[in-house]
Short mmCIF file of C-alpha atoms and ligand atoms in Angstrom, two decimals:
data_model
loop_
_atom_site.label_atom_id
_atom_site.label_comp_id
_atom_site.label_asym_id
_atom_site.label_seq_id
_atom_site.Cartn_x
_atom_site.Cartn_y
_atom_site.Cartn_z
CA MET A 1 5.41 -26.54 -8.40
CA LYS A 2 1.72 -26.12 -7.68
CA ILE A 3 0.72 -23.16 -5.51
CA ALA A 4 -2.60 -22.10 -3.99
CA MET A 5 -2.94 -18.37 -3.21
CA ILE A 6 -5.64 -17.40 -0.74
CA GLY A 7 -6.88 -13.83 -1.17
CA THR A 8 -6.73 -12.07 -4.52
CA GLY A 9 -6.28 -8.50 -3.30
CA TYR A 10 -3.37 -6.19 -4.13
CA VAL A 11 -0.82 -8.64 -2.72
CA GLY A 12 -2.38 -12.05 -3.42
CA LEU A 13 -3.27 -11.29 -7.01
CA VAL A 14 0.09 -9.75 -7.89
CA SER A 15 1.96 -12.59 -6.13
CA GLY A 16 -0.18 -15.26 -7.78
CA VAL A 17 0.22 -13.76 -11.24
CA CYS A 18 3.98 -13.31 -10.81
CA PHE A 19 4.50 -16.85 -9.44
CA SER A 20 2.66 -18.20 -12.48
CA ASP A 21 4.96 -16.09 -14.64
CA PHE A 22 7.91 -17.83 -12.92
CA GLY A 23 6.47 -21.03 -14.43
CA HIS A 24 4.58 -22.36 -11.40
CA GLU A 25 1.00 -23.59 -11.61
CA VAL A 26 -1.05 -21.18 -9.51
CA VAL A 27 -4.67 -21.26 -8.42
CA CYS A 28 -5.89 -18.04 -6.82
CA VAL A 29 -8.78 -18.27 -4.37
CA ASP A 30 -11.03 -15.56 -3.04
CA LYS A 31 -14.17 -15.56 -0.93
CA ASN A 32 -15.56 -12.72 -2.99
CA PRO A 33 -17.40 -14.36 -5.92
CA GLN A 34 -17.59 -11.10 -7.92
CA LYS A 35 -13.80 -10.78 -7.87
CA ILE A 36 -13.39 -14.36 -9.06
CA GLU A 37 -15.99 -13.88 -11.80
CA MET A 38 -14.17 -10.79 -13.02
CA LEU A 39 -10.83 -12.56 -12.98
CA LYS A 40 -12.24 -15.56 -14.83
CA ALA A 41 -13.47 -13.13 -17.47
CA GLY A 42 -9.94 -11.72 -17.76
CA GLU A 43 -10.74 -8.48 -15.93
CA VAL A 44 -8.50 -7.18 -13.14
CA PRO A 45 -10.50 -5.92 -10.12
CA ILE A 46 -7.80 -3.45 -9.04
CA TYR A 47 -5.76 -0.85 -10.86
CA GLU A 48 -2.14 -1.96 -11.02
CA PRO A 49 -0.08 -1.03 -14.09
CA GLY A 50 0.87 -4.04 -16.26
CA LEU A 51 -1.12 -6.59 -14.26
CA ASP A 52 -3.79 -7.19 -16.91
CA ALA A 53 -1.30 -8.20 -19.62
CA LEU A 54 0.70 -10.48 -17.30
CA LEU A 55 -2.49 -12.11 -16.07
CA GLU A 56 -3.74 -12.74 -19.59
CA ARG A 57 -0.43 -14.24 -20.69
CA ASN A 58 -0.34 -16.74 -17.83
CA VAL A 59 -4.01 -17.69 -18.06
CA GLU A 60 -3.47 -18.40 -21.75
CA ALA A 61 -0.42 -20.51 -20.93
CA GLY A 62 -2.64 -22.59 -18.63
CA ARG A 63 -0.61 -21.81 -15.50
CA LEU A 64 -3.04 -19.47 -13.74
CA SER A 65 -6.64 -19.98 -12.72
CA PHE A 66 -9.20 -18.62 -10.27
CA THR A 67 -11.76 -20.19 -7.98
CA THR A 68 -13.83 -19.62 -4.85
CA ASP A 69 -13.27 -23.23 -3.83
CA LEU A 70 -10.26 -23.58 -1.56
CA ALA A 71 -10.24 -27.39 -1.50
CA GLU A 72 -10.12 -27.45 -5.29
CA ALA A 73 -7.25 -24.94 -5.32
CA MET A 74 -5.31 -26.94 -2.73
CA GLU A 75 -5.44 -30.22 -4.61
CA GLY A 76 -1.83 -31.27 -5.12
CA ALA A 77 -0.49 -27.87 -3.99
CA GLU A 78 2.90 -27.99 -2.27
CA ALA A 79 2.55 -24.44 -0.98
CA ILE A 80 -0.54 -22.61 0.22
CA PHE A 81 -0.11 -18.88 0.62
CA ILE A 82 -2.27 -16.79 2.93
CA ALA A 83 -2.55 -13.28 1.48
CA VAL A 84 -5.73 -12.05 3.15
CA GLY A 85 -6.18 -8.63 4.74
CA THR A 86 -4.90 -7.76 8.22
CA PRO A 87 -6.62 -4.41 8.83
CA THR A 88 -6.51 -2.47 12.09
CA ARG A 89 -8.78 -4.00 14.70
CA ARG A 90 -11.42 -1.57 15.86
CA GLY A 91 -10.81 -0.11 19.27
CA ASP A 92 -7.24 -1.09 20.13
CA GLY A 93 -5.10 -0.50 17.04
CA HIS A 94 -3.92 -4.11 16.90
CA ALA A 95 -3.82 -6.08 13.64
CA ASP A 96 -7.11 -7.91 13.09
CA LEU A 97 -6.12 -11.51 12.46
CA THR A 98 -9.64 -12.86 11.96
CA TYR A 99 -9.12 -13.45 8.22
CA VAL A 100 -5.73 -15.10 8.68
CA PHE A 101 -6.99 -17.50 11.34
CA ALA A 102 -10.15 -18.28 9.37
CA ALA A 103 -7.99 -19.09 6.34
CA ALA A 104 -5.79 -21.35 8.53
CA GLU A 105 -8.85 -23.32 9.66
CA GLU A 106 -10.11 -23.67 6.12
CA ILE A 107 -6.69 -24.87 4.98
CA ALA A 108 -6.55 -27.39 7.82
CA ARG A 109 -9.86 -28.90 6.80
CA ALA A 110 -8.81 -29.20 3.14
CA LEU A 111 -5.24 -30.50 3.64
CA THR A 112 -4.51 -33.79 1.90
CA GLY A 113 -0.78 -34.39 1.43
CA TYR A 114 2.25 -32.49 2.78
CA ALA A 115 2.17 -28.75 2.13
CA VAL A 116 3.89 -25.61 3.37
CA ILE A 117 1.43 -23.04 4.70
CA VAL A 118 2.99 -19.67 3.96
CA THR A 119 1.82 -16.41 5.50
CA LYS A 120 2.33 -13.53 3.10
CA SER A 121 -0.02 -11.18 4.93
CA THR A 122 1.67 -8.72 7.30
CA VAL A 123 1.16 -10.28 10.73
CA PRO A 124 2.36 -9.62 14.29
CA VAL A 125 5.17 -11.65 15.77
CA GLY A 126 3.85 -15.00 16.91
CA THR A 127 1.09 -15.30 14.29
CA ASN A 128 2.77 -18.03 12.27
CA ARG A 129 3.05 -20.15 15.42
CA LYS A 130 -0.67 -19.58 16.04
CA VAL A 131 -1.42 -20.62 12.45
CA GLU A 132 0.57 -23.79 13.13
CA GLU A 133 -1.42 -24.41 16.35
CA ILE A 134 -4.75 -23.88 14.60
CA VAL A 135 -3.91 -26.30 11.81
CA ARG A 136 -2.48 -28.83 14.26
CA ALA A 137 -5.56 -28.60 16.51
CA THR A 138 -7.93 -29.15 13.59
CA ARG A 139 -5.81 -31.83 11.90
CA PRO A 140 -3.43 -33.49 14.38
CA ASP A 141 -2.57 -36.08 11.71
CA ALA A 142 -1.61 -33.69 8.91
CA ALA A 143 1.90 -33.34 7.49
CA PHE A 144 2.69 -29.67 7.03
CA ASP A 145 5.08 -26.85 7.88
CA VAL A 146 4.48 -23.14 8.25
CA ALA A 147 6.59 -20.40 6.70
CA SER A 148 6.58 -16.63 6.97
CA ASN A 149 7.12 -14.79 3.70
CA PRO A 150 6.21 -11.12 4.17
CA GLU A 151 5.65 -9.07 1.06
CA PHE A 152 7.38 -5.76 0.32
CA LEU A 153 5.82 -4.77 -3.01
CA ARG A 154 4.57 -1.23 -3.51
CA GLU A 155 1.20 -0.62 -5.13
CA GLY A 156 1.70 1.13 -8.45
CA ALA A 157 5.04 -0.62 -9.02
CA ALA A 158 4.00 -4.01 -7.70
CA ILE A 159 5.04 -6.23 -10.60
CA ASP A 160 8.50 -4.78 -10.88
CA ASP A 161 8.92 -4.97 -7.09
CA PHE A 162 7.86 -8.61 -7.09
CA MET A 163 10.01 -9.59 -10.08
CA ARG A 164 13.06 -7.53 -9.02
CA PRO A 165 12.89 -7.39 -5.23
CA ASP A 166 15.54 -5.80 -3.02
CA ARG A 167 15.28 -9.06 -1.05
CA VAL A 168 12.93 -11.92 -0.31
CA VAL A 169 12.46 -12.76 3.37
CA VAL A 170 11.58 -16.33 4.31
CA GLY A 171 11.05 -17.52 7.88
CA VAL A 172 11.23 -21.34 7.93
CA GLU A 173 12.20 -23.93 10.48
CA SER A 174 12.42 -27.21 8.58
CA ASP A 175 14.67 -28.24 5.70
CA ARG A 176 11.70 -29.60 3.80
CA ALA A 177 9.85 -26.26 3.95
CA LYS A 178 13.04 -24.41 3.11
CA GLY A 179 13.39 -26.61 0.05
CA VAL A 180 9.85 -25.81 -1.12
CA MET A 181 10.35 -22.06 -0.58
CA GLY A 182 13.70 -22.24 -2.37
CA ASP A 183 12.03 -23.91 -5.37
CA ILE A 184 9.31 -21.28 -5.49
CA TYR A 185 11.79 -18.40 -5.53
CA ARG A 186 14.46 -20.17 -7.62
CA PRO A 187 13.96 -17.83 -10.63
CA LEU A 188 14.89 -14.88 -8.39
CA PHE A 189 17.72 -16.72 -6.64
CA LEU A 190 19.24 -17.60 -10.03
CA ARG A 191 19.25 -13.90 -10.90
CA ASP A 192 21.09 -13.06 -7.66
CA PHE A 193 18.25 -11.37 -5.80
CA PRO A 194 19.05 -11.92 -2.11
CA ILE A 195 16.92 -14.38 -0.18
CA VAL A 196 17.09 -13.95 3.58
CA TYR A 197 16.26 -17.15 5.45
CA THR A 198 15.48 -16.71 9.10
CA ASP A 199 13.24 -17.93 11.92
CA LEU A 200 9.51 -17.21 11.94
CA GLU A 201 9.60 -14.41 14.52
CA SER A 202 12.41 -12.52 12.81
CA ALA A 203 10.66 -12.69 9.44
CA GLU A 204 7.48 -11.30 11.00
CA MET A 205 9.45 -8.54 12.74
CA ILE A 206 11.43 -7.57 9.61
CA LYS A 207 8.22 -6.57 7.82
CA TYR A 208 6.92 -4.34 10.65
CA ALA A 209 10.32 -2.84 11.36
CA ALA A 210 10.87 -2.02 7.67
CA ASN A 211 7.47 -0.36 7.26
CA ALA A 212 7.77 1.55 10.53
CA PHE A 213 11.20 2.78 9.50
CA LEU A 214 9.91 4.08 6.16
CA ALA A 215 6.94 5.75 7.85
CA THR A 216 9.39 7.33 10.27
CA LYS A 217 11.52 8.66 7.42
CA ILE A 218 8.52 10.29 5.74
CA THR A 219 7.31 11.71 9.01
CA PHE A 220 10.75 13.03 9.89
CA ILE A 221 10.94 15.00 6.66
CA ASN A 222 7.37 16.24 7.11
CA GLU A 223 8.25 17.60 10.53
CA ILE A 224 11.42 19.21 9.19
CA ALA A 225 9.24 20.72 6.41
CA ALA A 226 7.05 22.43 8.97
CA LEU A 227 10.15 23.94 10.58
CA CYS A 228 11.49 24.99 7.16
CA GLU A 229 8.36 27.07 6.65
CA LYS A 230 9.03 28.88 9.92
CA VAL A 231 12.72 29.56 9.37
CA GLY A 232 12.70 30.28 5.63
CA ALA A 233 14.47 27.12 4.45
CA ASP A 234 13.39 25.13 1.38
CA ILE A 235 12.56 21.48 2.11
CA LYS A 236 13.34 20.46 -1.47
CA ALA A 237 16.92 21.67 -1.09
CA VAL A 238 17.12 20.19 2.40
CA SER A 239 15.86 16.77 1.20
CA ARG A 240 18.30 16.76 -1.67
CA GLY A 241 21.19 17.80 0.51
CA MET A 242 20.32 15.11 3.06
CA GLY A 243 19.43 12.38 0.58
CA LEU A 244 22.74 12.54 -1.27
CA ASP A 245 24.35 11.23 1.90
CA GLY A 246 24.70 7.53 1.18
CA ARG A 247 23.89 6.68 4.79
CA ILE A 248 20.52 8.43 4.45
CA GLY A 249 19.44 7.91 0.82
CA ASN A 250 17.01 10.03 -1.15
CA LYS A 251 13.94 7.76 -1.02
CA PHE A 252 11.01 8.59 1.25
CA LEU A 253 12.35 12.08 1.86
CA HIS A 254 9.64 13.98 -0.02
CA ALA A 255 7.58 16.27 2.17
CA GLY A 256 3.84 16.01 1.65
CA PRO A 257 0.43 15.74 3.31
CA GLY A 258 1.36 12.77 5.53
CA TYR A 259 1.57 9.07 4.81
CA GLY A 260 -1.51 6.96 4.19
CA GLY A 261 -2.35 3.80 2.32
CA SER A 262 -3.11 0.21 3.09
CA CYS A 263 0.08 -0.49 5.03
CA PHE A 264 1.91 2.27 6.93
CA PRO A 265 -1.01 3.46 9.11
CA LYS A 266 -2.11 -0.02 10.16
CA ASP A 267 1.41 -1.45 10.47
CA THR A 268 2.75 1.41 12.61
CA SER A 269 -0.33 1.09 14.79
CA ALA A 270 0.10 -2.69 15.13
CA LEU A 271 3.82 -2.39 15.93
CA ALA A 272 3.11 0.20 18.60
CA ARG A 273 0.56 -2.20 20.13
CA ILE A 274 2.99 -5.13 20.01
CA GLY A 275 5.57 -3.00 21.84
CA GLN A 276 3.08 -1.95 24.50
CA GLU A 277 1.87 -5.50 25.05
CA HIS A 278 5.42 -6.70 25.61
CA ALA A 279 6.24 -3.79 27.94
CA SER A 280 8.79 -2.63 25.37
CA PRO A 281 7.14 0.42 23.87
CA ILE A 282 8.42 1.72 20.55
CA HIS A 283 8.32 5.41 21.44
CA ILE A 284 9.60 6.53 18.04
CA VAL A 285 6.76 4.80 16.22
CA GLU A 286 4.20 6.13 18.70
CA ALA A 287 5.50 9.63 17.97
CA VAL A 288 5.39 8.99 14.21
CA ILE A 289 1.72 8.07 14.41
CA ALA A 290 0.86 11.22 16.37
CA VAL A 291 2.98 13.49 14.17
CA ASN A 292 1.48 12.05 10.99
CA ASP A 293 -2.02 12.84 12.27
CA ALA A 294 -0.85 16.39 13.00
CA VAL A 295 0.69 16.68 9.52
CA LYS A 296 -2.65 15.88 7.90
CA ARG A 297 -4.42 18.45 10.09
CA ARG A 298 -1.74 21.02 9.28
CA MET A 299 -2.66 20.61 5.60
CA ILE A 300 -6.27 21.57 6.38
CA ASP A 301 -5.07 24.72 8.18
CA LYS A 302 -2.78 25.50 5.25
CA ILE A 303 -5.68 25.39 2.78
CA VAL A 304 -7.96 27.42 5.04
CA ASP A 305 -5.25 30.07 5.59
CA LEU A 306 -4.60 30.25 1.86
CA CYS A 307 -8.32 30.85 1.33
CA GLY A 308 -8.19 33.87 3.66
CA GLY A 309 -9.15 32.15 6.92
CA SER A 310 -12.35 30.37 5.83
CA VAL A 311 -13.43 27.98 3.10
CA ASN A 312 -17.13 28.45 3.85
CA GLY A 313 -18.96 28.86 0.54
CA LYS A 314 -15.73 28.58 -1.44
CA THR A 315 -15.29 26.17 -4.32
CA ILE A 316 -12.20 23.99 -4.08
CA GLY A 317 -10.87 21.76 -6.85
CA VAL A 318 -8.96 18.77 -5.49
CA LEU A 319 -6.52 16.98 -7.81
CA GLY A 320 -5.88 13.40 -6.72
CA VAL A 321 -7.40 11.51 -3.80
CA THR A 322 -5.76 8.07 -3.90
CA PHE A 323 -3.05 7.66 -1.26
CA LYS A 324 -0.40 7.77 -3.98
CA PRO A 325 -0.26 7.78 -7.78
CA ASN A 326 -0.72 4.67 -9.94
CA THR A 327 -3.14 2.93 -7.64
CA ASP A 328 -6.90 3.05 -7.06
CA ASP A 329 -6.36 2.26 -3.37
CA MET A 330 -8.04 4.76 -1.06
CA ARG A 331 -7.33 3.05 2.25
CA ASP A 332 -6.28 5.63 4.86
CA ALA A 333 -5.46 8.17 2.15
CA PRO A 334 -4.75 11.68 3.52
CA SER A 335 -7.63 12.84 1.29
CA LEU A 336 -10.02 11.01 3.62
CA THR A 337 -9.04 13.41 6.40
CA ILE A 338 -8.54 16.56 4.36
CA VAL A 339 -11.51 16.52 1.95
CA PRO A 340 -14.23 15.83 4.57
CA ALA A 341 -12.75 18.61 6.73
CA LEU A 342 -13.14 21.06 3.82
CA VAL A 343 -16.68 19.84 3.11
CA GLY A 344 -17.48 20.13 6.82
CA ALA A 345 -16.18 23.69 6.87
CA GLY A 346 -18.66 24.63 4.15
CA ALA A 347 -16.56 24.30 1.00
CA LYS A 348 -17.97 23.03 -2.27
CA VAL A 349 -15.40 20.42 -3.25
CA ARG A 350 -14.80 19.19 -6.78
CA VAL A 351 -12.61 16.12 -7.09
CA THR A 352 -10.74 14.54 -9.95
CA ASP A 353 -8.57 11.44 -9.86
CA PRO A 354 -7.43 9.19 -12.72
CA GLN A 355 -8.39 5.99 -10.87
CA GLY A 356 -9.82 6.95 -7.48
CA ARG A 357 -13.47 7.48 -8.28
CA ARG A 358 -14.69 3.88 -8.04
CA GLU A 359 -13.44 3.49 -4.46
CA GLY A 360 -13.61 7.15 -3.55
CA GLU A 361 -17.24 7.90 -4.37
CA ALA A 362 -18.61 6.13 -1.32
CA LEU A 363 -15.79 7.38 0.93
CA LEU A 364 -16.08 11.08 0.08
CA PRO A 365 -19.73 12.03 0.37
CA GLY A 366 -20.78 15.55 -0.59
CA VAL A 367 -18.17 16.13 -3.30
CA THR A 368 -18.67 16.47 -7.04
CA TRP A 369 -16.54 14.28 -9.33
CA VAL A 370 -15.20 15.77 -12.53
CA ASP A 371 -13.11 14.39 -15.37
CA ASP A 372 -9.89 16.32 -15.22
CA ALA A 373 -7.85 18.98 -13.46
CA TYR A 374 -9.17 21.85 -15.59
CA ALA A 375 -12.78 20.90 -14.89
CA ALA A 376 -11.92 20.77 -11.17
CA ALA A 377 -10.34 24.22 -11.33
CA ASP A 378 -13.01 25.82 -13.53
CA GLY A 379 -14.64 28.60 -11.50
CA ALA A 380 -12.93 27.40 -8.29
CA ASP A 381 -11.50 29.67 -5.60
CA ALA A 382 -8.71 27.24 -4.85
CA VAL A 383 -6.93 24.29 -6.44
CA VAL A 384 -5.38 21.68 -4.15
CA ILE A 385 -2.88 19.10 -5.43
CA LEU A 386 -3.22 16.14 -3.08
CA THR A 387 -1.79 13.23 -5.08
CA GLU A 388 1.02 13.68 -7.59
CA TRP A 389 -0.34 11.65 -10.52
CA ASN A 390 1.72 12.20 -13.67
CA GLU A 391 -1.36 13.87 -15.19
CA PHE A 392 -0.96 16.67 -12.63
CA ARG A 393 2.78 17.21 -13.05
CA ALA A 394 2.77 19.18 -16.28
CA LEU A 395 -0.48 21.10 -16.23
CA ASP A 396 -0.99 24.30 -18.19
CA LEU A 397 -0.85 26.58 -15.15
CA ARG A 398 -2.35 29.54 -17.02
CA ARG A 399 -5.39 27.50 -17.94
CA LEU A 400 -5.59 26.15 -14.40
CA ALA A 401 -5.38 29.65 -12.89
CA GLY A 402 -8.19 31.02 -15.11
CA ASN A 403 -8.61 34.67 -15.92
CA GLY A 404 -10.04 36.07 -12.70
CA GLY A 405 -6.72 36.48 -10.93
CA SER A 406 -8.16 35.44 -7.59
CA ARG A 407 -7.65 31.67 -7.62
CA VAL A 408 -5.09 30.21 -5.21
CA MET A 409 -3.15 26.94 -5.29
CA ALA A 410 -2.21 24.61 -2.44
CA ASP A 411 0.46 22.31 -3.84
CA LEU A 412 0.72 19.66 -1.12
CA ARG A 413 3.17 17.54 -3.17
CA ASN A 414 5.59 20.33 -4.13
CA VAL A 415 5.05 19.70 -7.83
CA TYR A 416 5.28 23.34 -8.95
CA ALA A 417 7.26 26.42 -7.98
CA ARG A 418 5.71 29.48 -6.39
CA GLU A 419 7.03 31.88 -9.00
CA ASP A 420 5.58 29.82 -11.87
CA ALA A 421 2.18 29.59 -10.22
CA VAL A 422 2.06 33.33 -9.54
CA LYS A 423 3.33 34.16 -13.02
CA ALA A 424 0.57 31.97 -14.48
CA GLY A 425 -2.07 34.03 -12.68
CA PHE A 426 -2.62 32.41 -9.29
CA ALA A 427 -3.26 35.02 -6.62
CA ASP A 428 -1.35 33.01 -4.05
CA TYR A 429 0.42 29.67 -3.75
CA ALA A 430 1.33 27.46 -0.81
CA ALA A 431 3.54 24.38 -0.84
CA VAL A 432 4.91 22.14 1.92
CA GLY A 433 8.12 23.17 3.64
CA ARG A 434 9.15 25.99 1.33
N1 LIG B 1 -1.38 -3.62 -0.37
C1 LIG B 1 -0.06 -3.56 -0.26
O1 LIG B 1 0.59 -2.72 -0.86
C2 LIG B 1 0.66 -4.54 0.64
C3 LIG B 1 2.06 -4.62 0.57
C4 LIG B 1 2.72 -5.53 1.38
C5 LIG B 1 1.98 -6.33 2.26
N2 LIG B 1 0.63 -6.22 2.33
C6 LIG B 1 -0.09 -7.09 3.23
O2 LIG B 1 -0.71 -8.13 2.48
C7 LIG B 1 -1.97 -8.51 3.08
C8 LIG B 1 -3.06 -8.38 2.04
O3 LIG B 1 -3.19 -7.03 1.69
P1 LIG B 1 -4.02 -6.56 0.42
O4 LIG B 1 -3.81 -5.11 0.26
O5 LIG B 1 -3.74 -7.47 -0.72
O6 LIG B 1 -5.52 -6.87 0.96
P2 LIG B 1 -6.89 -6.82 0.17
O7 LIG B 1 -7.91 -6.41 1.14
O8 LIG B 1 -6.72 -6.08 -1.11
O9 LIG B 1 -7.16 -8.36 -0.25
C9 LIG B 1 -7.49 -9.38 0.63
C10 LIG B 1 -8.35 -10.38 -0.12
O10 LIG B 1 -8.49 -11.57 0.67
C11 LIG B 1 -9.80 -12.08 0.48
N3 LIG B 1 -10.08 -13.03 1.58
C12 LIG B 1 -10.18 -12.75 2.90
N4 LIG B 1 -10.39 -13.90 3.58
C13 LIG B 1 -10.38 -14.91 2.68
C14 LIG B 1 -10.53 -16.33 2.78
N5 LIG B 1 -10.69 -16.94 3.95
N6 LIG B 1 -10.48 -17.05 1.65
C15 LIG B 1 -10.31 -16.46 0.44
N7 LIG B 1 -10.16 -15.12 0.30
C16 LIG B 1 -10.19 -14.37 1.41
C17 LIG B 1 -10.65 -10.86 0.43
O11 LIG B 1 -11.89 -11.12 -0.19
C18 LIG B 1 -9.76 -9.91 -0.39
O12 LIG B 1 -10.04 -10.03 -1.78
C19 LIG B 1 -2.13 -7.59 4.28
O13 LIG B 1 -1.68 -8.25 5.43
C20 LIG B 1 -1.23 -6.42 3.96
O14 LIG B 1 -0.75 -5.78 5.12
C21 LIG B 1 -0.04 -5.35 1.54
#
């Protein structure tokens, strides 16, 4: 099976590399010539654990290659995947489909024989039909089908998620396209991973509904955490006690500084817009978006309170700025709300992150970057744990607290316990929901 993958970002690159590892012949295309140059040189433009080795193995086996030329990539391809970005459109919160539609037009112009055009990008209901219309309008003669194949991988665990998915969702409406999609995912089907075949609209909706549900779960526990602080309950115990209920499950029940990242903020926003446009508002998701914004602001207040009511002139060491550990992705990270607010309030902010600096430097003006947690804490008035990288989970708290006895810690990921922090020499400690 020959596959063309359009877009070599977090999803396209991981999907392309994993499909080639299934044994398919994959050509990955990107508009960005620097990305393609890097990939041709065997370098991975993003940080995703394990991706470099898998990429190397499949390039060496001759199954995986990279180009900026879509027509070349599409030669003989039976499936053409669209994995370009669908960011939030400025102004109205809707998904910006410019890149998807542009890719559809480019595909239409380069189509030769029959191919299935598969949308992997997260797109609003109805988009696959529009892709079909665009291709049909440009090439009324062409033989093709469209398919919706939303992606559920998580950055930081993307390869394992792709290779061992909870399910694969495929929206298709012709037997021929279903056959092609079945061949592509046969290695997973043979290992009993469920493949859910459905219509185009349901496949598109499954992705938004799943992401909105997970964002709701996080936001629910964050709101309960705020109440725990008021009533003297401990969110860690509450989450555990709730999560052991099989109907609830323990995932996505960790209180923190609010969700961020490349998916939840834009997908909740797009789903809310879709609901409004169809006069069927999704009130729960609208509330989730508002509450999540409030959660992030509550974290700023928490840090300021811990610093005695003002951070003006104070030095604050921030540990972790990526939206979660094991990725370099900074899109919509809570740090992008919290850190600028501290800088704006007059704090001198020192930041450390194992992978976040390359993206983060331009996004967080006015901060100083340092190499590790101890350098961030050195001489600081406060230490803030914003992203729970493994590097920050077993720190020497005595060393972090320093000798002065006046440093405080805001542990926004509930990594440590208050008594340990105080025993180690922190003057005060604040967590989330405890
Ligand atoms: N990042 C995730 O964790 C994740 C998970 C599931 C689904 N998704 C969805 O997958 C899609 C892609 O997300 P991403 O994070 O990989 O985006 P990304 O921004 O990392 O990558 C998109 C890539 O597409 C390229 N591109 C855009 N238009 C192109 C064109 N016409 N031809 C060739 N290349 C083109 C860009 O240069 C870029 O490299 C989005 O719809 C997103 O919602 C993302």
